[in-house]
PDB file of C-alpha atoms and ligand atoms in Angstrom:
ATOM      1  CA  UNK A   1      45.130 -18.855 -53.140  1.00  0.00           C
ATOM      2  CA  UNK A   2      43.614 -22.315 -52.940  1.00  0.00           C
ATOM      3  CA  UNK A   3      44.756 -24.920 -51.709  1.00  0.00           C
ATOM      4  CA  UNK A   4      42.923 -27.837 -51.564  1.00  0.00           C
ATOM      5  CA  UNK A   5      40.324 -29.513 -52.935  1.00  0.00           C
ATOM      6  CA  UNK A   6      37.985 -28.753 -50.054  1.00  0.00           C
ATOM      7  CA  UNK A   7      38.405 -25.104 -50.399  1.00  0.00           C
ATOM      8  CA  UNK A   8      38.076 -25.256 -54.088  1.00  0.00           C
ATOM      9  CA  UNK A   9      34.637 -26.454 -53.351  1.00  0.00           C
ATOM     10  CA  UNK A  10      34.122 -23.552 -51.180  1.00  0.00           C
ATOM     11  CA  UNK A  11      35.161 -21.066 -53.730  1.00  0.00           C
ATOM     12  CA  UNK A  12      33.029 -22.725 -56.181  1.00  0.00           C
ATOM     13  CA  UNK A  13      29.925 -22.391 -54.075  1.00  0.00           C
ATOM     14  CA  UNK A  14      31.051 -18.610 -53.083  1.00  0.00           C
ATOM     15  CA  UNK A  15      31.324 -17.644 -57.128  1.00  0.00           C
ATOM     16  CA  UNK A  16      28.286 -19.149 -57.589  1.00  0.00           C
ATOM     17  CA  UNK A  17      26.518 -17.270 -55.178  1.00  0.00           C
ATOM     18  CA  UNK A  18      27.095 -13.497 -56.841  1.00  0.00           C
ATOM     19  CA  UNK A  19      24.570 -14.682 -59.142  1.00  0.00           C
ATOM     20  CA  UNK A  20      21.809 -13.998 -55.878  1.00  0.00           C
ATOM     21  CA  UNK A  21      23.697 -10.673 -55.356  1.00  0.00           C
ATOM     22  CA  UNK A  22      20.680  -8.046 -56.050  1.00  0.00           C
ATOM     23  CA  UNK A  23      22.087  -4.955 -57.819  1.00  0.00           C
ATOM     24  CA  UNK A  24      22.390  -1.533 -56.149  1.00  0.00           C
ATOM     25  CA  UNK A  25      21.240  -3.102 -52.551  1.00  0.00           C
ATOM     26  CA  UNK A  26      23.270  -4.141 -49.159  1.00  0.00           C
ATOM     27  CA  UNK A  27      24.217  -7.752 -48.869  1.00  0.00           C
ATOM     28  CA  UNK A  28      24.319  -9.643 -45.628  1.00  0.00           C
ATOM     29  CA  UNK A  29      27.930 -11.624 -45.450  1.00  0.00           C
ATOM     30  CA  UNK A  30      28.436 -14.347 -42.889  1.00  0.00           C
ATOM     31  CA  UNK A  31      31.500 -15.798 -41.514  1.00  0.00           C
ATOM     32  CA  UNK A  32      34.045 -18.512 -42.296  1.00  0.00           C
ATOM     33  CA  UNK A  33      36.342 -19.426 -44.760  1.00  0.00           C
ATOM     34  CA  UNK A  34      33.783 -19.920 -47.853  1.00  0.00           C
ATOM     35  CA  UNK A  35      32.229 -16.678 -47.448  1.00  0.00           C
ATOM     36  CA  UNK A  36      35.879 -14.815 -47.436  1.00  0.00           C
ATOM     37  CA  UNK A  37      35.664 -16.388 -50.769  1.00  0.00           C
ATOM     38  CA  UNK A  38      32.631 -14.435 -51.383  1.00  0.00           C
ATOM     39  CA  UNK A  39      33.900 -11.024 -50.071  1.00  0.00           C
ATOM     40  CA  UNK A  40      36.824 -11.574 -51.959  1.00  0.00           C
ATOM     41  CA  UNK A  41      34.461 -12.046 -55.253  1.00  0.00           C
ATOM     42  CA  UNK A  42      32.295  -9.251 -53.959  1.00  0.00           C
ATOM     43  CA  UNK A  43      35.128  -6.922 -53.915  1.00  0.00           C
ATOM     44  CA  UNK A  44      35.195  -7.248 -58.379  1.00  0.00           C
ATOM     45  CA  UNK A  45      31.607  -6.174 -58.362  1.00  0.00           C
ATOM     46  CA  UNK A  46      31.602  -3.498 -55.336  1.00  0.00           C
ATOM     47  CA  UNK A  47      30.233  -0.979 -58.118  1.00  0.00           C
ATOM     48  CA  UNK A  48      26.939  -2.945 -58.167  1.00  0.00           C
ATOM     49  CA  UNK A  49      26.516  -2.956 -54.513  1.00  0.00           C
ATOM     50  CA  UNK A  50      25.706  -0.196 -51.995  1.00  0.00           C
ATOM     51  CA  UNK A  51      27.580  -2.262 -49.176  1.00  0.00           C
ATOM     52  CA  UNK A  52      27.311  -4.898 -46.615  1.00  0.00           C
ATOM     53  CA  UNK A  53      25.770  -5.864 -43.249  1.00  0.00           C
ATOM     54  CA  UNK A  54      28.568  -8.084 -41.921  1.00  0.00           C
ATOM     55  CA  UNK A  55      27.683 -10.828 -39.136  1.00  0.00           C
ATOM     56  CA  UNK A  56      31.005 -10.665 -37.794  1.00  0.00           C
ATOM     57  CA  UNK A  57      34.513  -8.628 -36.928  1.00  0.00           C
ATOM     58  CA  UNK A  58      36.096 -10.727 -38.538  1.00  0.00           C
ATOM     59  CA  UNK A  59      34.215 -10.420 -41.942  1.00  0.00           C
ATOM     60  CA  UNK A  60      34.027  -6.838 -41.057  1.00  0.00           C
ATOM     61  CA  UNK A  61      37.326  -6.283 -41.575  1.00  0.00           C
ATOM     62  CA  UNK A  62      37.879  -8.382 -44.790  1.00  0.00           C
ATOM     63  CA  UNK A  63      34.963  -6.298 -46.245  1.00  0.00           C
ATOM     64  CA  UNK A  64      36.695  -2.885 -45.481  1.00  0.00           C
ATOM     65  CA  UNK A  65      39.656  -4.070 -46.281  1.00  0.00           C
ATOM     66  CA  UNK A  66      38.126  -4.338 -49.825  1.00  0.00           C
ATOM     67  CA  UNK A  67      36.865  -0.967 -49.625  1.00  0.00           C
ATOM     68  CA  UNK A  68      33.242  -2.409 -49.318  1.00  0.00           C
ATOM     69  CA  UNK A  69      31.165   0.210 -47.246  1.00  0.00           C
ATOM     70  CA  UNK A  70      29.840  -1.540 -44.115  1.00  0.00           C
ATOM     71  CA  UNK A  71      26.067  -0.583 -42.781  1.00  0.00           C
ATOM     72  CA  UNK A  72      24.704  -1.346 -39.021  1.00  0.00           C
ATOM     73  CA  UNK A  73      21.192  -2.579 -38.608  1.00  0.00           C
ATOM     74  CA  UNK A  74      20.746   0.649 -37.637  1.00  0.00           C
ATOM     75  CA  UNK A  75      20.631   1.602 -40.650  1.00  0.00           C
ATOM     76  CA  UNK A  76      18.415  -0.391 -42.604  1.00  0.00           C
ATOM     77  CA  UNK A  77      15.219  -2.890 -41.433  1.00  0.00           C
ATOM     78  CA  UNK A  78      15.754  -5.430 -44.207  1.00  0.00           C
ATOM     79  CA  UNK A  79      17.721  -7.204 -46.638  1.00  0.00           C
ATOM     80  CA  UNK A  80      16.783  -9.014 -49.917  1.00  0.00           C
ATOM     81  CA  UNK A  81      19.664 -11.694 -49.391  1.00  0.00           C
ATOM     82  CA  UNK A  82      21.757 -12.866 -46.176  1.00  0.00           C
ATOM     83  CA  UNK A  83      24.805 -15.485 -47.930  1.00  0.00           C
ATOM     84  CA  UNK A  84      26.846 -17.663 -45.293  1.00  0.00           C
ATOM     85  CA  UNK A  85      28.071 -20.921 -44.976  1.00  0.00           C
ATOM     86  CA  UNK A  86      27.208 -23.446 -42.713  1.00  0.00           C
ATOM     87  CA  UNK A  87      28.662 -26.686 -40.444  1.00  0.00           C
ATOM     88  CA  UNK A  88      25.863 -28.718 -41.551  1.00  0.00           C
ATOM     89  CA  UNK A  89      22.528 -28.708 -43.174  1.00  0.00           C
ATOM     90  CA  UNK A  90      20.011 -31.279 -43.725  1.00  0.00           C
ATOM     91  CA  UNK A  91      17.418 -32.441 -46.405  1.00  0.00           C
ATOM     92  CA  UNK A  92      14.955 -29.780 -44.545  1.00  0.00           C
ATOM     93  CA  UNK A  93      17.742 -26.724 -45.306  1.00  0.00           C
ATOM     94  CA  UNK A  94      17.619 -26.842 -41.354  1.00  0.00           C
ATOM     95  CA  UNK A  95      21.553 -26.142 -40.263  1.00  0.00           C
ATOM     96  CA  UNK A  96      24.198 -25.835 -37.622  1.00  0.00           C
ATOM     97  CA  UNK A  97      26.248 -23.127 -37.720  1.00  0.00           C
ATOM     98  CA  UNK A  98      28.793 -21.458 -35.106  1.00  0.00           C
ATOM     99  CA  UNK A  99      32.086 -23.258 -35.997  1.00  0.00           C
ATOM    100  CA  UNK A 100      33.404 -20.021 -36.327  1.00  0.00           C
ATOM    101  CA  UNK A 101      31.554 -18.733 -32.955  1.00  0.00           C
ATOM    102  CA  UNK A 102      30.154 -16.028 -34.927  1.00  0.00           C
ATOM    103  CA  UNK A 103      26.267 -17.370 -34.624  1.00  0.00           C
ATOM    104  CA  UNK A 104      24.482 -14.813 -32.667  1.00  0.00           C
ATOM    105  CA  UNK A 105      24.955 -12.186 -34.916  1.00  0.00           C
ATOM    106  CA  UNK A 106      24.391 -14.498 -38.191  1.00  0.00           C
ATOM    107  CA  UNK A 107      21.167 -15.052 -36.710  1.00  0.00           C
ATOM    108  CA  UNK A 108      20.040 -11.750 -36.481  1.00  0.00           C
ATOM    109  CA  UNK A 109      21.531 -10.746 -39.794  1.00  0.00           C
ATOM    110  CA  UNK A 110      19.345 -13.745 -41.349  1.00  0.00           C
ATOM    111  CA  UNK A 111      16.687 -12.514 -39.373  1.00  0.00           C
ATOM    112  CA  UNK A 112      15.934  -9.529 -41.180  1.00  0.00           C
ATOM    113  CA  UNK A 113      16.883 -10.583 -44.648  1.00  0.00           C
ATOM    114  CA  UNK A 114      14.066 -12.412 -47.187  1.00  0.00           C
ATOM    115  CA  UNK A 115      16.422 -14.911 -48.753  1.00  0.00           C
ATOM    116  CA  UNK A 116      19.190 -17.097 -46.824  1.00  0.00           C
ATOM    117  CA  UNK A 117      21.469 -17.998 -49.558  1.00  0.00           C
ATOM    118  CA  UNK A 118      23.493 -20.972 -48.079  1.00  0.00           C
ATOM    119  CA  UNK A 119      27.187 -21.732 -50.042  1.00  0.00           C
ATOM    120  CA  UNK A 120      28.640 -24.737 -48.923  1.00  0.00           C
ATOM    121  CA  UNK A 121      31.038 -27.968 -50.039  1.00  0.00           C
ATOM    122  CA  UNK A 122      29.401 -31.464 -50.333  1.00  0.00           C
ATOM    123  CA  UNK A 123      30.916 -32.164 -46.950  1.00  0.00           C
ATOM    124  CA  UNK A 124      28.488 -30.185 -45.095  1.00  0.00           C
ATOM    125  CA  UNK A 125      25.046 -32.065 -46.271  1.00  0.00           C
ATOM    126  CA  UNK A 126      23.861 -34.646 -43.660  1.00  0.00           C
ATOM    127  CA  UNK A 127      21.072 -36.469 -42.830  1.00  0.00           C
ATOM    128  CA  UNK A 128      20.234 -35.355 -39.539  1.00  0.00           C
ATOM    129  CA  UNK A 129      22.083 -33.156 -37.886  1.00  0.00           C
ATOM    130  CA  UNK A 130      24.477 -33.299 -34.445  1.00  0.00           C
ATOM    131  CA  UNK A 131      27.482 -34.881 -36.409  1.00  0.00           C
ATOM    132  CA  UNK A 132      29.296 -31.150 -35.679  1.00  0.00           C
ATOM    133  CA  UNK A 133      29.241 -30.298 -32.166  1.00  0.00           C
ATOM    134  CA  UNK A 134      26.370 -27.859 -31.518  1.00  0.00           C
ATOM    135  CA  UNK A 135      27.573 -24.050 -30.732  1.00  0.00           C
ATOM    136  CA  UNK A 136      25.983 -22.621 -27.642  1.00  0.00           C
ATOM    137  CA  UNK A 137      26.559 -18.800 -27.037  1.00  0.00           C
ATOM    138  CA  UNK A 138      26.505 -18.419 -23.017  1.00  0.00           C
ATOM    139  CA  UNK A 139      26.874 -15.240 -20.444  1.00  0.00           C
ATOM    140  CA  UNK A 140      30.033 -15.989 -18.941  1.00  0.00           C
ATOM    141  CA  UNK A 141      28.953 -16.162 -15.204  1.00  0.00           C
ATOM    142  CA  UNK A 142      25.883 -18.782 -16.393  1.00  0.00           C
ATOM    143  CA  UNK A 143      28.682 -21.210 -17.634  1.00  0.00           C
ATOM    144  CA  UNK A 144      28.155 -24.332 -15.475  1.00  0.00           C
ATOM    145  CA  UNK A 145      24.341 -23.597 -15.313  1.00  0.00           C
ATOM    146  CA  UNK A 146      23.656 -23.803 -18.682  1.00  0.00           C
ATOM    147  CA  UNK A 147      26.407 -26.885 -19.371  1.00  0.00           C
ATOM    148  CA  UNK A 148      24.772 -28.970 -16.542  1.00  0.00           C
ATOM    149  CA  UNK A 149      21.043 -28.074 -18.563  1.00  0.00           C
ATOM    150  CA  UNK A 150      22.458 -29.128 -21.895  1.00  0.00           C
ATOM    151  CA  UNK A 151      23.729 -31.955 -20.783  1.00  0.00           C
ATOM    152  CA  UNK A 152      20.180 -32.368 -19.315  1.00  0.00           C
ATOM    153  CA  UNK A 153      17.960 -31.390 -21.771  1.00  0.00           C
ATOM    154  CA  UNK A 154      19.753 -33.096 -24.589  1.00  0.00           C
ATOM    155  CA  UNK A 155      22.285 -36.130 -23.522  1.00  0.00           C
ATOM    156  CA  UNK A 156      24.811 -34.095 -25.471  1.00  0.00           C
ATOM    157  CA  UNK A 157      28.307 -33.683 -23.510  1.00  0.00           C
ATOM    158  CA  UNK A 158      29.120 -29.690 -23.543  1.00  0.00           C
ATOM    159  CA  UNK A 159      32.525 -28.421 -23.833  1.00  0.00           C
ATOM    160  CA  UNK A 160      33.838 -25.017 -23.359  1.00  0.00           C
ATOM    161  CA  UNK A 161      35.709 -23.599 -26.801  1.00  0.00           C
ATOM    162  CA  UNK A 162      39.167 -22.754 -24.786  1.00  0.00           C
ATOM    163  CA  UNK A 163      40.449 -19.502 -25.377  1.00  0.00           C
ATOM    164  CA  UNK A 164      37.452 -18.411 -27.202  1.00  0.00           C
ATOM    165  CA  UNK A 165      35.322 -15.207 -26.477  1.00  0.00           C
ATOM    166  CA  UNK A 166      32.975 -14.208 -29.202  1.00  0.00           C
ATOM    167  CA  UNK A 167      32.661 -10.527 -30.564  1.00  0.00           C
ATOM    168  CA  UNK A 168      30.133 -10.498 -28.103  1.00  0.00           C
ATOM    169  CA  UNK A 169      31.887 -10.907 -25.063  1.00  0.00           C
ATOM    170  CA  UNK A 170      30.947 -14.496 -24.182  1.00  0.00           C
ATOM    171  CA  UNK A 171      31.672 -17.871 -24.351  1.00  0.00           C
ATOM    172  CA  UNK A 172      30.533 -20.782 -26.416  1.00  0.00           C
ATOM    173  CA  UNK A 173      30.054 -24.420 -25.303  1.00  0.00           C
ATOM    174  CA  UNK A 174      30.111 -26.906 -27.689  1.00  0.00           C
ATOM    175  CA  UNK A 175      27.287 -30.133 -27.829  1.00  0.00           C
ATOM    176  CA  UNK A 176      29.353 -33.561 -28.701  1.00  0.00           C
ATOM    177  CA  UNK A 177      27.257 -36.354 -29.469  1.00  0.00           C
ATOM    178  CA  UNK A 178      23.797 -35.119 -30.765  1.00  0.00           C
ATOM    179  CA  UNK A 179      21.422 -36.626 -33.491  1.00  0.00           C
ATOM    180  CA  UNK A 180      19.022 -33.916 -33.676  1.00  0.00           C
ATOM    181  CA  UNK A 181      15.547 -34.843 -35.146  1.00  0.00           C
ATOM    182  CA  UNK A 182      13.651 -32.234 -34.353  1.00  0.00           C
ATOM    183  CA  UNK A 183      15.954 -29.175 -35.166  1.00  0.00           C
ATOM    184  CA  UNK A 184      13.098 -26.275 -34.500  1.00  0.00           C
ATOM    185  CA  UNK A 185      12.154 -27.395 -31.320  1.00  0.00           C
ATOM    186  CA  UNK A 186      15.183 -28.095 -30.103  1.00  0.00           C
ATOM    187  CA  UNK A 187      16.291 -24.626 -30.730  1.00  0.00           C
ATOM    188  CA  UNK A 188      13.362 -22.995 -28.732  1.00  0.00           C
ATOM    189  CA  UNK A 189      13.850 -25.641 -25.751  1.00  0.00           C
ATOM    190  CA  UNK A 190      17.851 -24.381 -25.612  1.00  0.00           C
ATOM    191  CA  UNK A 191      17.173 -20.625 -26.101  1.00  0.00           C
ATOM    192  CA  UNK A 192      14.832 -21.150 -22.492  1.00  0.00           C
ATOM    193  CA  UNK A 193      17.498 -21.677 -20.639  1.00  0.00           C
ATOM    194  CA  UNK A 194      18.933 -18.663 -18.414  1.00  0.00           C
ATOM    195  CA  UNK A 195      22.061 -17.775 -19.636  1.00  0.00           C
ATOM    196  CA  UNK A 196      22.189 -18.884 -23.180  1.00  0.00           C
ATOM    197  CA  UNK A 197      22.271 -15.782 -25.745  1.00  0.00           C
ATOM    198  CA  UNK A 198      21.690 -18.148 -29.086  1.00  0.00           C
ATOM    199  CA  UNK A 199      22.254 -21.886 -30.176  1.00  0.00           C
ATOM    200  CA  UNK A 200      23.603 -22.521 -33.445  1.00  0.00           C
ATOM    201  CA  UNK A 201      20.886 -24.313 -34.856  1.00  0.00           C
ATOM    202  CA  UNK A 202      19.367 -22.451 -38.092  1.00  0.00           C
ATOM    203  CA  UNK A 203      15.887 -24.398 -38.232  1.00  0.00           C
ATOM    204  CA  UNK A 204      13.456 -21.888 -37.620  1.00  0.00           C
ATOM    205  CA  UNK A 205      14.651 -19.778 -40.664  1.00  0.00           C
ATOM    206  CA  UNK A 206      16.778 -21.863 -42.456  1.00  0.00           C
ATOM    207  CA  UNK A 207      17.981 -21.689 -45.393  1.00  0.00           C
ATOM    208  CA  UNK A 208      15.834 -20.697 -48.613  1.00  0.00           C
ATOM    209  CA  UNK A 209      18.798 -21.817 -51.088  1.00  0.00           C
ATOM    210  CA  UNK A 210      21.409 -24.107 -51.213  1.00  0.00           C
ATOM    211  CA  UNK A 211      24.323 -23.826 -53.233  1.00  0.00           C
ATOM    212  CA  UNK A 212      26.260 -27.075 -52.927  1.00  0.00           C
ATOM    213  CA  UNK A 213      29.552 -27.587 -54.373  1.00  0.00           C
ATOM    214  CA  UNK A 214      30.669 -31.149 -55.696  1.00  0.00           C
ATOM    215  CA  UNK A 215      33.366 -32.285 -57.514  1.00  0.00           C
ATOM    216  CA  UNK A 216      30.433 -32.282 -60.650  1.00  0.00           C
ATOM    217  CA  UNK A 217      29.950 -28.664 -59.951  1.00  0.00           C
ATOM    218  CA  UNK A 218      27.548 -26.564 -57.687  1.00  0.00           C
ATOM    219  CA  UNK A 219      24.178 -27.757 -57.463  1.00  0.00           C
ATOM    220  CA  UNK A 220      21.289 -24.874 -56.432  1.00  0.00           C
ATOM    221  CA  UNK A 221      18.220 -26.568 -54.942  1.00  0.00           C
ATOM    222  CA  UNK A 222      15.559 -24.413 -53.222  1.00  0.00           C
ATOM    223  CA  UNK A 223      14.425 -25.355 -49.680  1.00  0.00           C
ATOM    224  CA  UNK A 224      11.373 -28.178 -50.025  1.00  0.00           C
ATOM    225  CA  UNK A 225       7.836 -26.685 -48.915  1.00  0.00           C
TER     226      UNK A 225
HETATM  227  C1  5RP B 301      30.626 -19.287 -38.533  1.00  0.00           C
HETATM  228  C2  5RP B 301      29.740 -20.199 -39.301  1.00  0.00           C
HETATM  229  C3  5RP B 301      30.242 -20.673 -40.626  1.00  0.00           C
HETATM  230  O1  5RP B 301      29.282 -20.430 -41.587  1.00  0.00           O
HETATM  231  C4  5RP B 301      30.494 -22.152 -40.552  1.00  0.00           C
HETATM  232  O2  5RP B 301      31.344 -22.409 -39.440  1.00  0.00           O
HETATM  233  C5  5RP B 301      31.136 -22.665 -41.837  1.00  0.00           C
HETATM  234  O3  5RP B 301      32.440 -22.196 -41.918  1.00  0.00           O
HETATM  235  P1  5RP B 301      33.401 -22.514 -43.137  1.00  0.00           P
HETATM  236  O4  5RP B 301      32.852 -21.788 -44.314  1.00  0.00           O
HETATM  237  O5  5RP B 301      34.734 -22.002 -42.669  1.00  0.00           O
HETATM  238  O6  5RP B 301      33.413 -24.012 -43.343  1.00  0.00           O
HETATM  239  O7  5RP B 301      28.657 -20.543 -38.907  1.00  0.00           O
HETATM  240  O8  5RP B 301      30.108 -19.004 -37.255  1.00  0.00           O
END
């Protein structure tokens, strides 16, 4: 049910999305709270789809629970649409994502798909990004390396999520206090270090679409050339 405005806009942008849903093929569903809004949509047209590639355990489980078939990359080598949410994007469709810890394996699902739908609330626009702490994905025993190189490399302050392992096995340390300029090359520079499996920043394949709920109703913009 929903229950506040916020996730009303969420819903909003979810619905809106089915309209990128490509008949008879296999979606690729993030993770978070506005894409359970879009497996709970997807779920009224299963009979369109052949199934989904889910980027998390979590969405995994919502999908099945839906009676959604669920398909591996094993399976298949691409996807015409990946739809997920995201903690913030900017004018340039680049994003952060990982609120929900569930990054690394977004990132490979939007890897292999040709279109990155992204549904999101008006909340989540922003000029430049670094607002939301930045989600780093790290091999347990390379915990204090890679914190003392972010806080190098960047000025950022890491923290460790407490009581957070991802579906992966790690841990993720979160970047306070970033403004983030250049989002591409930041991501390569934090992917060197030893240790770190992914960062959450979505710049070098961002998003291709934005759906953007306001309180005027979604807007769809495509990502500038
Ligand atoms: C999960 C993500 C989500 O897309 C992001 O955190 C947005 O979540 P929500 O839709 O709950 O606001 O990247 O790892």
């Amino acid at each position: 049910m929903t229950t506040n405005p916020q996730d009303a806009l969420k819903k909003a942008a979810a619905l809106a999305a089915l309209d990128d849903v490509v008949d008879d093929s296999i979606i690729g569903v993030g993770t978070g709270s506005t894409v359970n809004h879009l497996i709970d949509a997807l779920a009224g047209i299963k009979s369109r789809i052949r199934g989904a590639v889910s980027s998390s355990e979590a969405s995994a489980k919502r999908l099945a629970a839906h009676g959604i078939p669920l398909f591996t990359l094993d399976d298949i080598d691409t996807l015409p649409v990946y739809i997920d949410g995201a903690d913030e994007i900017d004018p340039g469709f680049n994003m952060i994502k990982g609120g929900g810890g569930a990054l690394t394996r977004e990132k490979i699902v939007a890897a292999i798909s040709r279109r990155f739908v992204c549904i999101c609330d008006a909340s989540k626009q922003v000029a430049t990004l670094g607002r939301f702490p930045l989600p780093v994905e790290v091999i347990p025993m390379a915990r204090a390396h890679v914190a003392r190189e972010l806080t190098r490399l960047t000025g950022g302050e890491p923290k460790l999520r407490e009581g957070f392992i991802t579906d992966n096995g790690n841990l993720i340390l979160d970047v306070h206090g970033l403004a983030i300029t250049t989002p591409a090359a930041l991501e390569t520079t934090l992917n060197q270090i030893v240790g770190v499996v992914t960062n959450g920043l979505f710049a070098q394949r961002g998003a291709d679409v934005l759906l953007l709920a306001t309180a005027d109703g979604v807007k769809r913009t495509e990502r500038p050339l």
